[in-house]
Each structure stands twice: as structure tokens, then as C-alpha cells.
Short mmCIF file of C-alpha atoms in Angstrom, two decimals:
data_model
loop_
_atom_site.label_atom_id
_atom_site.label_comp_id
_atom_site.label_asym_id
_atom_site.label_seq_id
_atom_site.Cartn_x
_atom_site.Cartn_y
_atom_site.Cartn_z
CA MET G 1 24.24 3.43 30.03
CA PRO G 2 21.44 1.23 30.59
CA VAL G 3 21.90 -2.47 30.83
CA ALA G 4 20.80 -4.03 27.53
CA VAL G 5 18.40 -6.92 26.97
CA ARG G 6 19.64 -10.51 28.48
CA PRO G 7 18.76 -13.59 27.31
CA ASP G 8 15.77 -15.18 28.74
CA THR G 9 14.93 -12.20 30.75
CA ALA G 10 12.20 -9.43 29.61
CA VAL G 11 12.22 -6.17 30.05
CA ALA G 12 10.23 -3.34 31.72
CA VAL G 13 9.04 -0.76 29.42
CA ALA G 14 5.41 0.44 31.77
CA PRO G 15 4.31 -0.58 34.46
CA GLY G 16 2.85 -3.98 34.10
CA VAL G 17 4.33 -4.00 30.36
CA HIS G 18 7.25 -5.97 29.66
CA TRP G 19 9.01 -6.33 26.22
CA VAL G 20 9.46 -10.04 25.34
CA GLY G 21 10.58 -9.33 21.65
CA ALA G 22 13.96 -10.90 20.34
CA LEU G 23 16.62 -9.45 18.46
CA ASP G 24 18.69 -9.94 15.06
CA PRO G 25 21.16 -8.73 14.42
CA ALA G 26 22.69 -10.88 11.92
CA MET G 27 19.93 -9.94 10.02
CA ARG G 28 21.59 -7.95 6.43
CA SER G 29 18.60 -7.44 3.77
CA PHE G 30 14.90 -7.21 5.27
CA ASP G 31 11.46 -8.74 2.76
CA ILE G 32 13.64 -8.47 -0.35
CA ILE G 33 13.86 -4.65 -0.78
CA LEU G 34 15.75 -3.49 2.07
CA ARG G 35 19.42 -3.58 3.68
CA THR G 36 19.77 -3.66 7.39
CA ALA G 37 22.89 -2.27 8.41
CA ASN G 38 22.42 -3.08 11.76
CA GLY G 39 19.98 -5.65 11.89
CA THR G 40 16.59 -5.69 13.25
CA SER G 41 14.29 -6.69 15.84
CA TYR G 42 10.96 -8.34 16.23
CA ASN G 43 9.12 -6.71 19.26
CA ALA G 44 6.35 -8.35 20.74
CA TYR G 45 4.72 -7.14 24.75
CA VAL G 46 2.82 -8.31 27.46
CA VAL G 47 0.56 -6.53 29.52
CA ARG G 48 -0.86 -7.18 32.68
CA GLY G 49 -3.98 -6.66 33.76
CA SER G 50 -5.75 -7.64 36.76
CA GLU G 51 -7.87 -10.42 35.54
CA GLY G 52 -5.81 -11.27 32.26
CA VAL G 53 -2.69 -11.12 30.28
CA ALA G 54 -2.25 -10.00 26.75
CA VAL G 55 -0.08 -10.55 24.59
CA ILE G 56 0.96 -8.93 21.76
CA ASP G 57 2.45 -9.43 18.45
CA THR G 58 5.13 -12.58 18.44
CA VAL G 59 8.35 -12.84 16.26
CA LYS G 60 9.83 -14.77 13.17
CA ALA G 61 9.29 -18.64 13.51
CA ASN G 62 13.13 -19.34 14.21
CA PHE G 63 12.69 -16.73 17.32
CA SER G 64 10.44 -18.11 19.04
CA ALA G 65 12.76 -19.91 21.68
CA ASP G 66 14.19 -16.74 23.10
CA PHE G 67 10.37 -15.01 22.81
CA PHE G 68 8.42 -18.25 24.66
CA ALA G 69 11.77 -17.94 27.34
CA ARG G 70 11.16 -14.17 27.69
CA LEU G 71 7.71 -14.72 27.98
CA GLU G 72 7.73 -17.50 30.51
CA THR G 73 9.39 -15.03 32.57
CA VAL G 74 6.18 -12.41 32.96
CA ALA G 75 3.09 -14.40 32.40
CA ASP G 76 1.86 -18.27 32.74
CA TYR G 77 0.16 -19.68 29.52
CA ASP G 78 -2.83 -20.42 31.31
CA LYS G 79 -3.60 -16.56 32.86
CA ILE G 80 -3.06 -15.60 29.12
CA THR G 81 -6.64 -14.26 27.82
CA VAL G 82 -5.81 -12.00 24.55
CA ILE G 83 -3.33 -12.41 21.38
CA VAL G 84 -3.37 -9.30 19.78
CA LEU G 85 -1.09 -9.37 16.50
CA ASN G 86 -1.14 -5.60 14.67
CA HIS G 87 0.39 -6.98 11.39
CA LEU G 88 -0.15 -11.17 10.13
CA GLU G 89 3.62 -10.30 8.01
CA PRO G 90 5.67 -14.25 9.62
CA ASP G 91 8.18 -11.80 11.48
CA HIS G 92 5.27 -11.25 13.57
CA SER G 93 3.19 -13.86 13.47
CA GLY G 94 6.29 -16.77 13.29
CA ALA G 95 5.31 -17.67 16.92
CA LEU G 96 1.40 -17.79 16.84
CA PRO G 97 0.71 -20.97 16.59
CA GLU G 98 2.88 -22.16 19.13
CA LEU G 99 1.23 -19.99 21.59
CA LEU G 100 -1.97 -20.13 20.84
CA HIS G 101 -1.77 -23.63 21.38
CA ARG G 102 0.29 -22.62 24.31
CA ALA G 103 -2.82 -20.70 25.60
CA PRO G 104 -5.46 -22.33 25.25
CA LYS G 105 -7.20 -19.99 26.95
CA ALA G 106 -6.53 -17.07 24.76
CA ARG G 107 -8.57 -15.82 22.38
CA LEU G 108 -7.09 -13.32 18.98
CA TYR G 109 -7.41 -10.32 18.32
CA ILE G 110 -7.01 -8.90 14.68
CA SER G 111 -8.45 -6.18 12.25
CA HIS G 112 -11.17 -7.23 9.59
CA GLN G 113 -9.08 -7.44 6.90
CA ALA G 114 -6.52 -9.50 8.43
CA GLN G 115 -9.21 -12.35 8.46
CA THR G 116 -8.18 -13.48 5.36
CA MET G 117 -5.01 -13.17 5.47
CA LEU G 118 -5.08 -15.53 8.69
CA LYS G 119 -6.94 -18.22 6.64
CA GLY G 120 -3.40 -18.51 4.23
CA LEU G 121 -1.54 -18.76 7.25
CA LEU G 122 -3.13 -21.44 10.22
CA ASP G 123 -5.96 -23.87 9.70
CA TRP G 124 -8.66 -21.50 10.23
CA LYS G 125 -11.03 -24.40 10.96
CA THR G 126 -9.56 -25.69 14.14
CA VAL G 127 -8.55 -21.50 15.09
CA LYS G 128 -12.16 -19.47 13.96
CA ASP G 129 -14.17 -20.05 16.80
CA ARG G 130 -10.95 -18.27 18.99
CA VAL G 131 -11.24 -15.26 16.65
CA VAL G 132 -12.31 -11.70 16.63
CA THR G 133 -11.84 -9.09 14.36
CA VAL G 134 -12.27 -5.57 15.72
CA GLY G 135 -11.69 -2.30 14.77
CA THR G 136 -11.42 1.88 15.89
CA GLY G 137 -13.32 2.10 18.94
CA ASP G 138 -13.41 -1.89 19.94
CA GLU G 139 -11.64 -2.65 23.25
CA VAL G 140 -11.12 -5.47 24.89
CA SER G 141 -10.65 -5.54 29.09
CA LEU G 142 -8.35 -6.90 31.40
CA GLY G 143 -9.24 -5.84 34.17
CA ASP G 144 -8.55 -2.81 35.19
CA ARG G 145 -6.39 -1.92 32.00
CA THR G 146 -8.01 -1.54 28.84
CA LEU G 147 -7.21 -2.82 24.97
CA ARG G 148 -8.18 -0.05 22.92
CA PHE G 149 -8.33 -0.58 18.79
CA LEU G 150 -7.16 1.71 16.08
CA ASN G 151 -7.90 0.17 12.75
CA THR G 152 -5.42 1.79 10.36
CA PRO G 153 -4.87 -0.12 7.41
CA TYR G 154 -2.22 -0.20 4.78
CA LEU G 155 0.99 0.61 7.33
CA HIS G 156 1.81 -1.47 5.00
CA TRP G 157 0.04 -4.21 4.13
CA PRO G 158 -4.26 -4.54 4.33
CA ASP G 159 -4.52 -6.09 8.06
CA THR G 160 -2.64 -3.56 9.91
CA GLN G 161 -3.72 -2.25 12.87
CA CYS G 162 -2.24 -0.58 16.14
CA THR G 163 -3.66 -0.61 19.66
CA TRP G 164 -3.43 1.63 22.96
CA LEU G 165 -2.92 1.04 26.64
CA GLU G 166 -4.33 4.87 27.62
CA GLU G 167 -4.02 3.93 30.93
CA GLU G 168 -0.46 4.03 30.53
CA GLY G 169 -0.59 6.13 27.42
CA VAL G 170 1.44 2.97 25.34
CA LEU G 171 0.45 2.57 21.72
CA PHE G 172 1.57 -0.77 20.31
CA SER G 173 2.19 0.84 16.62
CA GLY G 174 3.18 -2.24 14.29
CA ASP G 175 5.76 -1.32 11.83
CA PHE G 176 4.24 2.11 11.54
CA LEU G 177 7.03 4.23 13.45
CA GLY G 178 9.14 1.07 13.68
CA CYS G 179 12.74 0.40 11.84
CA HIS G 180 14.82 -1.74 11.29
CA TYR G 181 16.93 -1.28 13.94
CA CYS G 182 19.01 -3.46 16.51
CA ASP G 183 20.10 -2.85 19.74
CA PRO G 184 19.78 -4.49 22.92
CA ARG G 185 19.49 -1.77 24.65
CA LEU G 186 16.36 -1.31 23.59
CA PHE G 187 15.22 2.71 24.34
CA ASN G 188 15.41 5.05 21.54
CA ASP G 189 16.85 7.36 24.74
CA ALA G 190 19.63 4.30 24.61
CA VAL G 191 20.35 3.02 21.59
CA GLY G 192 22.72 4.45 18.96
CA ASP G 193 21.92 6.69 16.31
CA PHE G 194 18.99 5.43 14.39
CA ARG G 195 17.87 8.31 12.88
CA PHE G 196 18.80 7.44 9.13
CA SER G 197 16.71 3.62 10.11
CA PHE G 198 13.62 5.72 10.99
CA GLU G 199 14.21 7.93 8.14
CA TYR G 200 14.83 5.02 5.70
CA TYR G 201 12.12 2.23 7.05
CA TYR G 202 9.85 5.07 6.25
CA ALA G 203 11.30 5.44 2.98
CA HIS G 204 10.89 2.03 1.71
CA ILE G 205 7.90 0.73 4.04
CA MET G 206 5.10 3.67 4.65
CA ARG G 207 5.72 6.39 1.95
CA PRO G 208 4.29 4.30 -0.95
CA PHE G 209 0.69 4.26 1.63
CA ARG G 210 1.10 8.01 2.67
CA GLU G 211 -2.12 8.82 1.83
CA HIS G 212 -3.16 5.85 4.55
CA VAL G 213 -0.36 7.43 6.91
CA ARG G 214 -1.88 10.46 7.31
CA GLU G 215 -5.09 8.78 7.95
CA ALA G 216 -3.42 6.84 10.99
CA LEU G 217 -1.60 10.33 12.00
CA ASP G 218 -4.91 11.97 12.36
CA LEU G 219 -6.21 8.90 14.89
CA ILE G 220 -3.03 9.04 16.77
CA GLU G 221 -1.83 12.40 17.20
CA PRO G 222 -4.48 13.21 19.85
CA LEU G 223 -3.25 10.57 22.10
CA PRO G 224 -1.34 11.61 25.07
CA LEU G 225 1.39 9.12 24.29
CA HIS G 226 3.81 7.74 27.09
CA VAL G 227 5.38 5.44 24.73
CA ILE G 228 5.25 4.00 21.89
CA ALA G 229 5.76 0.35 21.30
CA PRO G 230 6.14 -0.69 17.47
CA ALA G 231 6.79 -3.72 16.07
CA HIS G 232 10.58 -3.33 14.88
CA GLY G 233 13.34 -0.99 16.48
CA PRO G 234 13.82 1.40 19.29
CA ILE G 235 11.17 1.71 21.77
CA LEU G 236 10.29 5.35 21.40
CA ARG G 237 9.31 6.54 25.22
CA ASP G 238 11.60 9.78 24.82
CA ASP G 239 9.24 12.62 23.67
CA PRO G 240 7.27 9.60 21.81
CA ALA G 241 5.37 12.57 19.85
CA ASP G 242 8.81 13.80 17.78
CA TYR G 243 8.47 10.78 15.75
CA VAL G 244 4.70 11.21 15.49
CA ARG G 245 5.12 14.90 14.14
CA ARG G 246 8.36 13.60 12.11
CA TYR G 247 5.95 11.34 10.09
CA ARG G 248 3.30 13.88 9.27
CA ALA G 249 6.12 16.53 8.20
CA LEU G 250 7.54 12.71 5.92
CA SER G 251 3.61 12.41 4.59
CA SER G 252 3.16 15.55 3.36
CA SER G 253 4.02 16.82 -0.20
CA SER G 254 7.28 15.79 -0.40
CA LEU G 255 8.03 18.91 -2.75
CA HIS G 256 6.53 22.73 -2.78
CA SER G 257 2.97 22.30 -3.62
CA ILE G 258 1.02 23.56 -6.50
CA ASN G 259 -2.55 24.66 -6.51
CA THR G 260 -1.92 23.81 -10.59
CA LYS G 261 -2.89 20.32 -11.95
CA THR G 262 0.90 19.21 -13.00
CA LEU G 263 1.66 16.90 -16.50
CA LEU G 264 5.25 15.76 -16.63
CA VAL G 265 6.53 14.24 -19.95
CA PHE G 266 9.12 11.55 -19.60
CA TYR G 267 10.85 10.16 -23.19
CA ILE G 268 14.47 9.14 -24.27
CA SER G 269 14.88 9.09 -27.90
CA ALA G 270 18.09 7.70 -29.94
CA TYR G 271 17.73 9.01 -33.17
CA GLY G 272 15.78 12.05 -32.63
CA ALA G 273 12.13 10.55 -33.43
CA THR G 274 10.71 9.77 -30.20
CA ARG G 275 12.01 13.61 -28.93
CA ARG G 276 10.16 15.10 -31.16
CA MET G 277 6.86 13.37 -30.09
CA ALA G 278 7.26 14.30 -26.48
CA GLU G 279 7.65 17.99 -27.40
CA ALA G 280 4.47 17.48 -29.42
CA VAL G 281 2.75 15.71 -26.56
CA ALA G 282 3.95 18.68 -24.07
CA ALA G 283 2.58 21.14 -26.62
CA GLY G 284 -0.76 19.48 -27.03
CA ALA G 285 -0.68 18.84 -23.17
CA GLU G 286 -0.45 23.23 -23.06
CA GLU G 287 -3.11 24.35 -25.10
CA SER G 288 -5.77 24.75 -22.32
CA GLY G 289 -3.06 26.96 -20.63
CA GLU G 290 -4.67 25.44 -17.48
CA VAL G 291 -2.32 22.55 -16.74
CA ARG G 292 1.70 22.56 -15.60
CA VAL G 293 3.79 21.22 -17.78
CA SER G 294 7.30 19.92 -17.80
CA LEU G 295 9.52 17.55 -20.41
CA TYR G 296 12.36 15.40 -19.10
CA ASP G 297 14.91 13.81 -20.81
CA ILE G 298 15.23 10.13 -18.35
CA GLU G 299 18.70 10.52 -19.53
CA GLY G 300 19.02 13.05 -17.59
CA SER G 301 18.78 12.04 -14.15
CA GLU G 302 18.68 9.26 -12.03
CA PRO G 303 15.41 8.07 -11.09
CA GLN G 304 15.01 9.18 -7.80
CA PRO G 305 14.47 13.19 -8.38
CA PHE G 306 12.19 11.89 -10.65
CA VAL G 307 10.20 9.69 -8.46
CA ASP G 308 9.63 12.42 -5.78
CA LEU G 309 8.03 14.37 -9.15
CA ILE G 310 5.93 12.10 -10.34
CA GLU G 311 4.62 11.54 -6.86
CA GLU G 312 3.40 14.82 -6.80
CA ALA G 313 2.35 14.60 -10.26
CA ASP G 314 -1.42 14.26 -12.03
CA ALA G 315 -1.14 12.71 -14.79
CA LEU G 316 2.57 11.05 -16.18
CA LEU G 317 2.90 10.30 -20.11
CA PHE G 318 6.10 8.39 -21.07
CA GLY G 319 7.87 8.25 -24.86
CA SER G 320 9.97 4.83 -25.12
CA PRO G 321 11.85 4.39 -28.68
CA THR G 322 11.26 -0.13 -29.07
CA ILE G 323 14.09 -1.60 -29.10
CA ASN G 324 14.77 -5.32 -29.76
CA GLY G 325 10.72 -5.39 -29.02
CA ASP G 326 10.93 -3.96 -25.52
CA ALA G 327 10.93 -0.65 -24.05
CA VAL G 328 14.84 0.45 -23.49
CA LYS G 329 16.35 -0.28 -19.83
CA PRO G 330 15.93 3.48 -18.56
CA VAL G 331 12.55 3.98 -18.78
CA TRP G 332 12.22 0.30 -17.21
CA ASP G 333 13.97 1.91 -14.26
CA LEU G 334 12.25 4.50 -13.74
CA LEU G 335 8.75 2.73 -14.00
CA SER G 336 10.31 -0.37 -11.63
CA SER G 337 11.22 2.81 -8.79
CA LEU G 338 6.78 4.02 -9.16
CA THR G 339 6.56 1.16 -6.17
CA MET G 340 7.86 3.60 -3.43
CA VAL G 341 5.27 6.32 -3.90
CA ASP G 342 1.64 6.01 -4.24
CA VAL G 343 0.39 6.62 -7.85
CA LYS G 344 -3.28 4.42 -8.06
CA GLY G 345 -6.00 6.75 -10.07
CA LYS G 346 -3.44 9.43 -11.71
CA LEU G 347 -2.81 9.38 -15.40
CA GLY G 348 -1.14 7.71 -17.48
CA ALA G 349 -0.08 7.57 -21.44
CA ALA G 350 2.54 6.05 -23.34
CA PHE G 351 3.93 7.38 -27.20
CA GLY G 352 7.32 6.56 -29.07
CA SER G 353 8.98 5.33 -32.00
CA TYR G 354 9.92 2.34 -33.43
CA GLY G 355 11.31 0.88 -36.28
CA TRP G 356 9.54 -2.41 -37.27
CA SER G 357 7.17 -3.38 -34.34
CA GLY G 358 7.11 -0.74 -32.29
CA GLU G 359 5.67 -2.98 -28.72
CA ALA G 360 7.16 -0.29 -26.06
CA VAL G 361 4.27 2.10 -26.16
CA PRO G 362 1.14 -0.70 -25.50
CA MET G 363 3.80 -2.28 -22.98
CA ILE G 364 4.57 0.77 -21.17
CA GLU G 365 0.56 1.27 -21.31
CA ASP G 366 0.68 -2.46 -19.61
CA ARG G 367 2.86 -1.18 -16.76
CA LEU G 368 1.00 1.77 -16.24
CA ARG G 369 -2.80 0.07 -15.90
CA ARG G 370 -0.86 -3.05 -13.18
CA LEU G 371 0.22 0.93 -11.05
CA LYS G 372 -3.20 0.92 -10.99
CA LEU G 373 -2.91 4.40 -13.57
CA ARG G 374 -5.91 5.35 -15.43
CA VAL G 375 -5.15 5.84 -18.99
CA PRO G 376 -7.76 6.57 -20.91
CA VAL G 377 -5.98 8.07 -23.93
CA PRO G 378 -4.94 5.46 -25.98
CA GLY G 379 -1.30 5.91 -26.97
CA VAL G 380 0.40 7.10 -29.87
CA LYS G 381 3.13 4.79 -32.30
CA ALA G 382 5.29 6.21 -35.42
CA ARG G 383 7.34 4.68 -37.28
CA LEU G 384 11.00 6.07 -37.83
CA SER G 385 10.19 9.62 -38.42
CA PRO G 386 6.99 11.04 -37.82
CA THR G 387 4.48 12.27 -39.65
CA GLU G 388 2.95 15.28 -39.87
CA ASP G 389 -0.48 13.58 -39.12
CA GLU G 390 1.69 11.27 -36.11
CA PHE G 391 2.95 14.42 -35.22
CA ALA G 392 -0.54 16.27 -34.76
CA ALA G 393 -1.82 12.59 -33.02
CA CYS G 394 1.12 13.04 -30.52
CA ARG G 395 -0.46 16.69 -29.79
CA GLU G 396 -3.66 14.99 -29.27
CA LEU G 397 -2.58 12.79 -26.67
CA GLY G 398 -0.90 15.65 -24.87
CA ARG G 399 -4.78 17.58 -25.14
CA GLN G 400 -6.79 15.07 -24.28
CA THR G 401 -4.55 13.72 -21.44
CA ALA G 402 -4.90 17.35 -20.02
CA LEU G 403 -8.67 17.64 -20.51
CA HIS G 404 -9.14 14.25 -18.80
CA LEU G 405 -6.93 16.38 -15.93
CA LEU G 406 -8.71 19.28 -15.66
CA GLY G 407 -12.54 17.12 -16.09
CA ARG G 408 -13.46 18.37 -19.34
CA ALA G 409 -12.64 15.09 -21.88
CA GLU G 410 -15.97 14.38 -24.21
CA HIS G 411 -17.64 11.44 -22.93
CA ARG G 412 -17.09 8.72 -25.49
CA THR G 413 -19.60 5.69 -25.91
CA ILE G 414 -17.93 2.83 -27.97
CA ASP G 415 -18.47 -1.04 -28.27
CA MET G 416 -16.05 -3.18 -26.74
CA ALA G 417 -15.04 -5.13 -29.74
CA SER G 418 -13.21 -1.62 -31.41
CA LEU G 419 -11.49 -1.86 -28.17
CA ALA G 420 -7.48 -3.89 -28.80
CA MET V 1 -26.72 -11.35 -28.75
CA PRO V 2 -27.12 -9.82 -25.89
CA LYS V 3 -25.74 -6.50 -25.50
CA ALA V 4 -25.33 -4.14 -22.11
CA THR V 5 -23.99 -0.79 -21.80
CA VAL V 6 -21.32 0.00 -18.86
CA THR V 7 -20.39 3.56 -18.41
CA PHE V 8 -17.08 4.38 -16.15
CA GLU V 9 -17.56 7.37 -14.69
CA ASP V 10 -13.82 8.00 -13.62
CA ILE V 11 -12.64 8.20 -17.30
CA GLY V 12 -16.24 9.33 -18.68
CA VAL V 13 -16.06 6.48 -21.53
CA THR V 14 -19.15 4.22 -22.29
CA VAL V 15 -19.16 1.11 -23.50
CA THR V 16 -21.14 -1.32 -25.45
CA VAL V 17 -20.03 -4.88 -24.37
CA PRO V 18 -21.96 -8.58 -25.28
CA ALA V 19 -23.92 -9.94 -21.83
CA GLY V 20 -21.59 -11.95 -19.97
CA THR V 21 -18.32 -9.65 -20.12
CA ARG V 22 -16.66 -9.36 -16.64
CA LEU V 23 -16.54 -6.02 -15.70
CA ILE V 24 -12.29 -5.93 -14.98
CA GLU V 25 -12.01 -7.28 -19.08
CA VAL V 26 -13.94 -3.77 -20.34
CA SER V 27 -12.10 -1.47 -17.08
CA GLU V 28 -8.60 -3.09 -18.21
CA LYS V 29 -9.38 -2.46 -22.04
CA VAL V 30 -10.28 1.03 -21.48
CA GLY V 31 -7.86 2.42 -18.50
CA ALA V 32 -10.58 3.17 -16.25
CA GLY V 33 -9.21 3.24 -12.96
CA ILE V 34 -10.61 0.27 -11.46
CA THR V 35 -7.34 -1.99 -11.27
CA TYR V 36 -6.73 -5.25 -9.99
CA GLY V 37 -4.24 -7.79 -8.33
CA CYS V 38 -5.25 -11.20 -8.45
CA ARG V 39 -7.93 -11.54 -11.03
CA GLU V 40 -9.26 -13.95 -8.90
CA GLY V 41 -11.52 -12.52 -6.33
CA GLU V 42 -9.67 -12.61 -3.73
CA CYS V 43 -7.21 -9.34 -2.73
CA CYS V 44 -9.85 -6.94 -3.27
CA THR V 45 -8.30 -5.02 -5.15
CA CYS V 46 -10.71 -4.14 -7.63
CA LEU V 47 -13.13 -3.20 -5.20
CA THR V 48 -15.80 -1.27 -8.11
CA LYS V 49 -18.66 0.97 -6.31
CA VAL V 50 -21.97 0.68 -8.73
CA ILE V 51 -23.30 3.92 -9.32
CA SER V 52 -26.67 2.51 -11.25
CA GLY V 53 -27.59 -0.36 -12.59
CA HIS V 54 -26.36 -3.10 -9.82
CA GLU V 55 -29.37 -5.40 -10.50
CA HIS V 56 -28.00 -6.00 -14.22
CA LEU V 57 -24.86 -7.40 -12.31
CA ALA V 58 -25.06 -11.30 -11.88
CA ALA V 59 -25.56 -12.06 -8.25
CA PRO V 60 -22.00 -12.30 -6.21
CA SER V 61 -20.35 -15.89 -5.69
CA VAL V 62 -20.59 -16.87 -1.93
CA LEU V 63 -16.76 -16.13 -2.54
CA GLU V 64 -17.41 -12.95 -3.37
CA ASP V 65 -19.83 -12.02 -0.86
CA GLN V 66 -17.79 -13.43 1.93
CA VAL V 67 -14.27 -11.10 0.10
CA LEU V 68 -16.81 -8.36 0.36
CA LYS V 69 -18.54 -9.34 4.19
CA ASP V 70 -13.91 -9.34 5.00
CA ASN V 71 -13.05 -6.11 3.08
CA LEU V 72 -16.24 -4.10 5.03
CA ALA V 73 -17.11 -2.70 1.71
CA PRO V 74 -20.45 -0.67 1.66
CA ARG V 75 -23.69 -1.64 -0.21
CA HIS V 76 -23.33 -1.83 -4.10
CA HIS V 77 -19.68 -2.51 -4.03
CA ARG V 78 -18.62 -5.49 -6.19
CA LEU V 79 -15.62 -7.13 -7.06
CA ALA V 80 -15.17 -6.04 -10.41
CA CYS V 81 -13.29 -9.27 -11.62
CA GLN V 82 -16.19 -11.48 -10.60
CA ALA V 83 -19.24 -8.81 -11.45
CA GLN V 84 -20.41 -9.91 -15.29
CA LEU V 85 -22.57 -7.43 -16.85
CA LEU V 86 -25.88 -9.11 -17.90
CA GLY V 87 -27.83 -6.34 -19.56
CA GLY V 88 -29.33 -2.95 -19.18
CA THR V 89 -27.19 0.02 -18.00
CA ILE V 90 -24.56 0.13 -15.32
CA VAL V 91 -22.65 2.97 -14.30
CA VAL V 92 -18.91 2.69 -11.91
CA LYS V 93 -16.22 3.58 -10.84
CA PRO V 94 -13.46 2.90 -8.70
CA ALA V 95 -14.48 2.21 -4.93
#
């Protein structure tokens, strides 16, 4: 078994490349949304060239002492000419202010999109002359080595990028292809079984951005990878391309793909009124005969299988009664799960029965808009037992939503004063 | 009162609005795909492609200009939370 990391010691990753990060084995939850049974690591790296030294990423602020101790074993501050931050989240930028102070000759290389965030982290006036924004195709020379930048936004912030050291085939991938798994043996062929952590990290951090994952993979797959050096978790030196292939598989459709547009009607019903409205919505949606329509009782499942369905669907309609001035909890449980997937631009709508006030429908519509769905067809509310006219309105809601999906909705001209 | 007309191409809706209305206010009400985050001209979530009629929008502020530049926004793109509709006919869709 390889020797584990010792305090105050950098670890060679490739010729002229060292890990100078920090281990956080006690971490048990990360960014509130992630459980971390094995803790995590904050990976930072040093690349030494004939005419300069680069530091790639830093660590969470309270681990700065470990980072600087390791850094000092492989680099003099006066020789550091380049600092790259692939991602500005505080767990990677925590030691940046001190590093900029200690390495006065260094310039900071960040993505174009990172500049706005950097202004929130540092006193912009004091650093702006040292900042270089870069994108795909840009590079910085260290003499006999060159760092090339890949603009890979939204993995998982707008600012994220990857950095490629061609001479050694090392990809510094930031959070991409990383995971929360702390093991002092550092390398994927030496640490314990971290497959679950790798997949869990993808599911919670990268999955909402799978379109951007695929775009990044298009840039990364052609590279002759020897090592993937992510910002968290094991360094992937044994068959790194295998992890790239796994991301490609994970970011492909989670369900067997079908060619027709899909419209999902979710409902929950106390006395059957909202259920019957849902059936009318579904019947209306089916009138075109060209949309695959499905009806689901939310009470019949945990949210997760529905989330998988929703990720692949084109239109989502939610039916909820109003109880105590609100949509009911199972509806909110499902709607609050949708941040795990990309729903931007899908079509949404709401409907439901109510007793005296009927807040559920507009509240669901608001939530759908904030999730960045389009909500072009006004929802339908019905007091207690729906009338024939209200059932007709439900059918029309389904029909119009299906027509929008098919690109055949009639163009409407309205005055803003008529909008609620 | 002076009016402007804005068409949201992604949902096929044209809305007549009082001059001075911000694009996001209309988009939000009709349920178009132009969505927003901060609503203060910082996050660029509401980036919008102005297909025609860009001259009928109030000129971008220094802040909006900077945010558009930082986010590498193409020509004739605006932040819906900042862009005011001044008159004429404007056609937009999500960026």
C-alpha cells in the first residue's frame, strides 16, 4: 500500500506536479445538501516549469496552514508567477487572499465569468491589475510547460473552468469529476472504494447541469489523459478516461428515450375533485394524439422516481387542493426535489380544487416560474366539486399545453392590464 | 399613455404594455421562458435575446453593460430585469 500523506509534505502527482492540498476527514455535511460519510479533501496543486511556478486552486480558509506548509516544501513564493482558480467557491478560494499576499509576482487566472464573483471575495481595486480572465484556447506559459484553459461553465457554478497541462497529460478539473471522499492515500488506485461517493457527488452537484456536463465532456474526451486532478477526492491516475466515460453515461438520458413529446400530469386529491380535474387535463392533452400523456397520483410514490421522469419530460402539470391556504405538502416535497435536475424551459401549469380561497394554483405557478419553467397557460381552479364548465377549462388547459409543446399554440395578443 | 408592444417568441404571446415597463415584469406575468434570479442586474439569469426592436429599449446602464460584458453576452442581448420598453414593437426570446 502506498505511503499515506504526511503533514507538511507535498505529494508528487506527475513530473513537476505536486499535490499541496488539505484533508478534512471530520466533515459530515457539505454545502448543506451533501452528506459526507468519509469527509472530504481540498485538492490544490503546484506545477513547476522552467520559467515559473503555478499554483492551481487553494483550500478552505481554516485549512490554510496545511496548504501553505505543503506549498513551501515545493515552491518559493517569489517563484510563483501563476495562480489559477478553476472555481471560486470558498472551499477552493479560502487561502487565495493570503497566497496573493505571499506571492507578489503571481497573476491570477480565472474564467471570464468568475470576475463578478471575485469582486465579492476580494477588494477588487487591490487585485484587478493582477487578474487575467481566460477562456478556451487561452494559455499561460511556465517555460517548458504550458497551462491551457477550458471554459466549462456551470459545473457547478457559472465560473467553473478546467486547466490542462498538455506536457504531462494532467487535467486539473476543479469540482468536475471530483467527489467528497477523504483518504490520505490520495490516488484512485490506492484509496478505499469511493464509487458511491463519485456517483453521489455527480447526482447532487453535477446532475442539475447535465447539458453543461455534456458540453464539457466534448472538450475533455479528445484529450490524451494521464491523470485527472480534481479539487475534491481521489486523484484519478488509474484509467482516468473511465471516469470521463462514466460522466458521459450519467449525463445521458436517465430513462430509455422516446421520440415523442411527453407531458406528465401529477395530482393529489382529498375527495376526488382534483383527481377528476387531472383526468380532464390529461384527456385534453391527449386530443392531439401526438403527445405522450401520463397521469400520476403523487401519493403513490416517493419523489425520486418522479424526479427521474420529470428530468426527461417536456411538460409538467401539477394538481393540488388548497388546504389551509396552501398547496399540500406532498406537492411541495416533489417541487422542492426538482433542483436536482434541469427543468429550465420545460412547460408547466397548475390546477386544483379548493374550498374557499384557492391559493394552491397561483402558488404552484409561482414556484414553477422560479424553477425557470415556462407557464404560458393560466391555471384552473374549481370550488369544491367542479362544474362542467370547469372540467372543460381543465381539458382546455391540457389541450393548450400540448399545443405549446407541439409548437402549434395560437398566437395570443393581450393587454398587460388584463394580466393578474 | 404611451404604449409598447412586446412579443415573447417562445410562447407566442404579444403584450401591449405602458411605456417604461421593465421586460421582466411582463415576462413573469405571461409565463414566458425569460426567468430571473437576483432581479437587480447582477446575476445575468434573465439574459434575453432581442430579436428585433432593440432600439425601443432604454439604453443599458453602466452596471448592465458591465454584467453583459462579464458574461460574454452576444450583441442585442439585454437583461430583462433592467431593460425598459419605451415604445414601438419589440420581439424577444430567452437567450
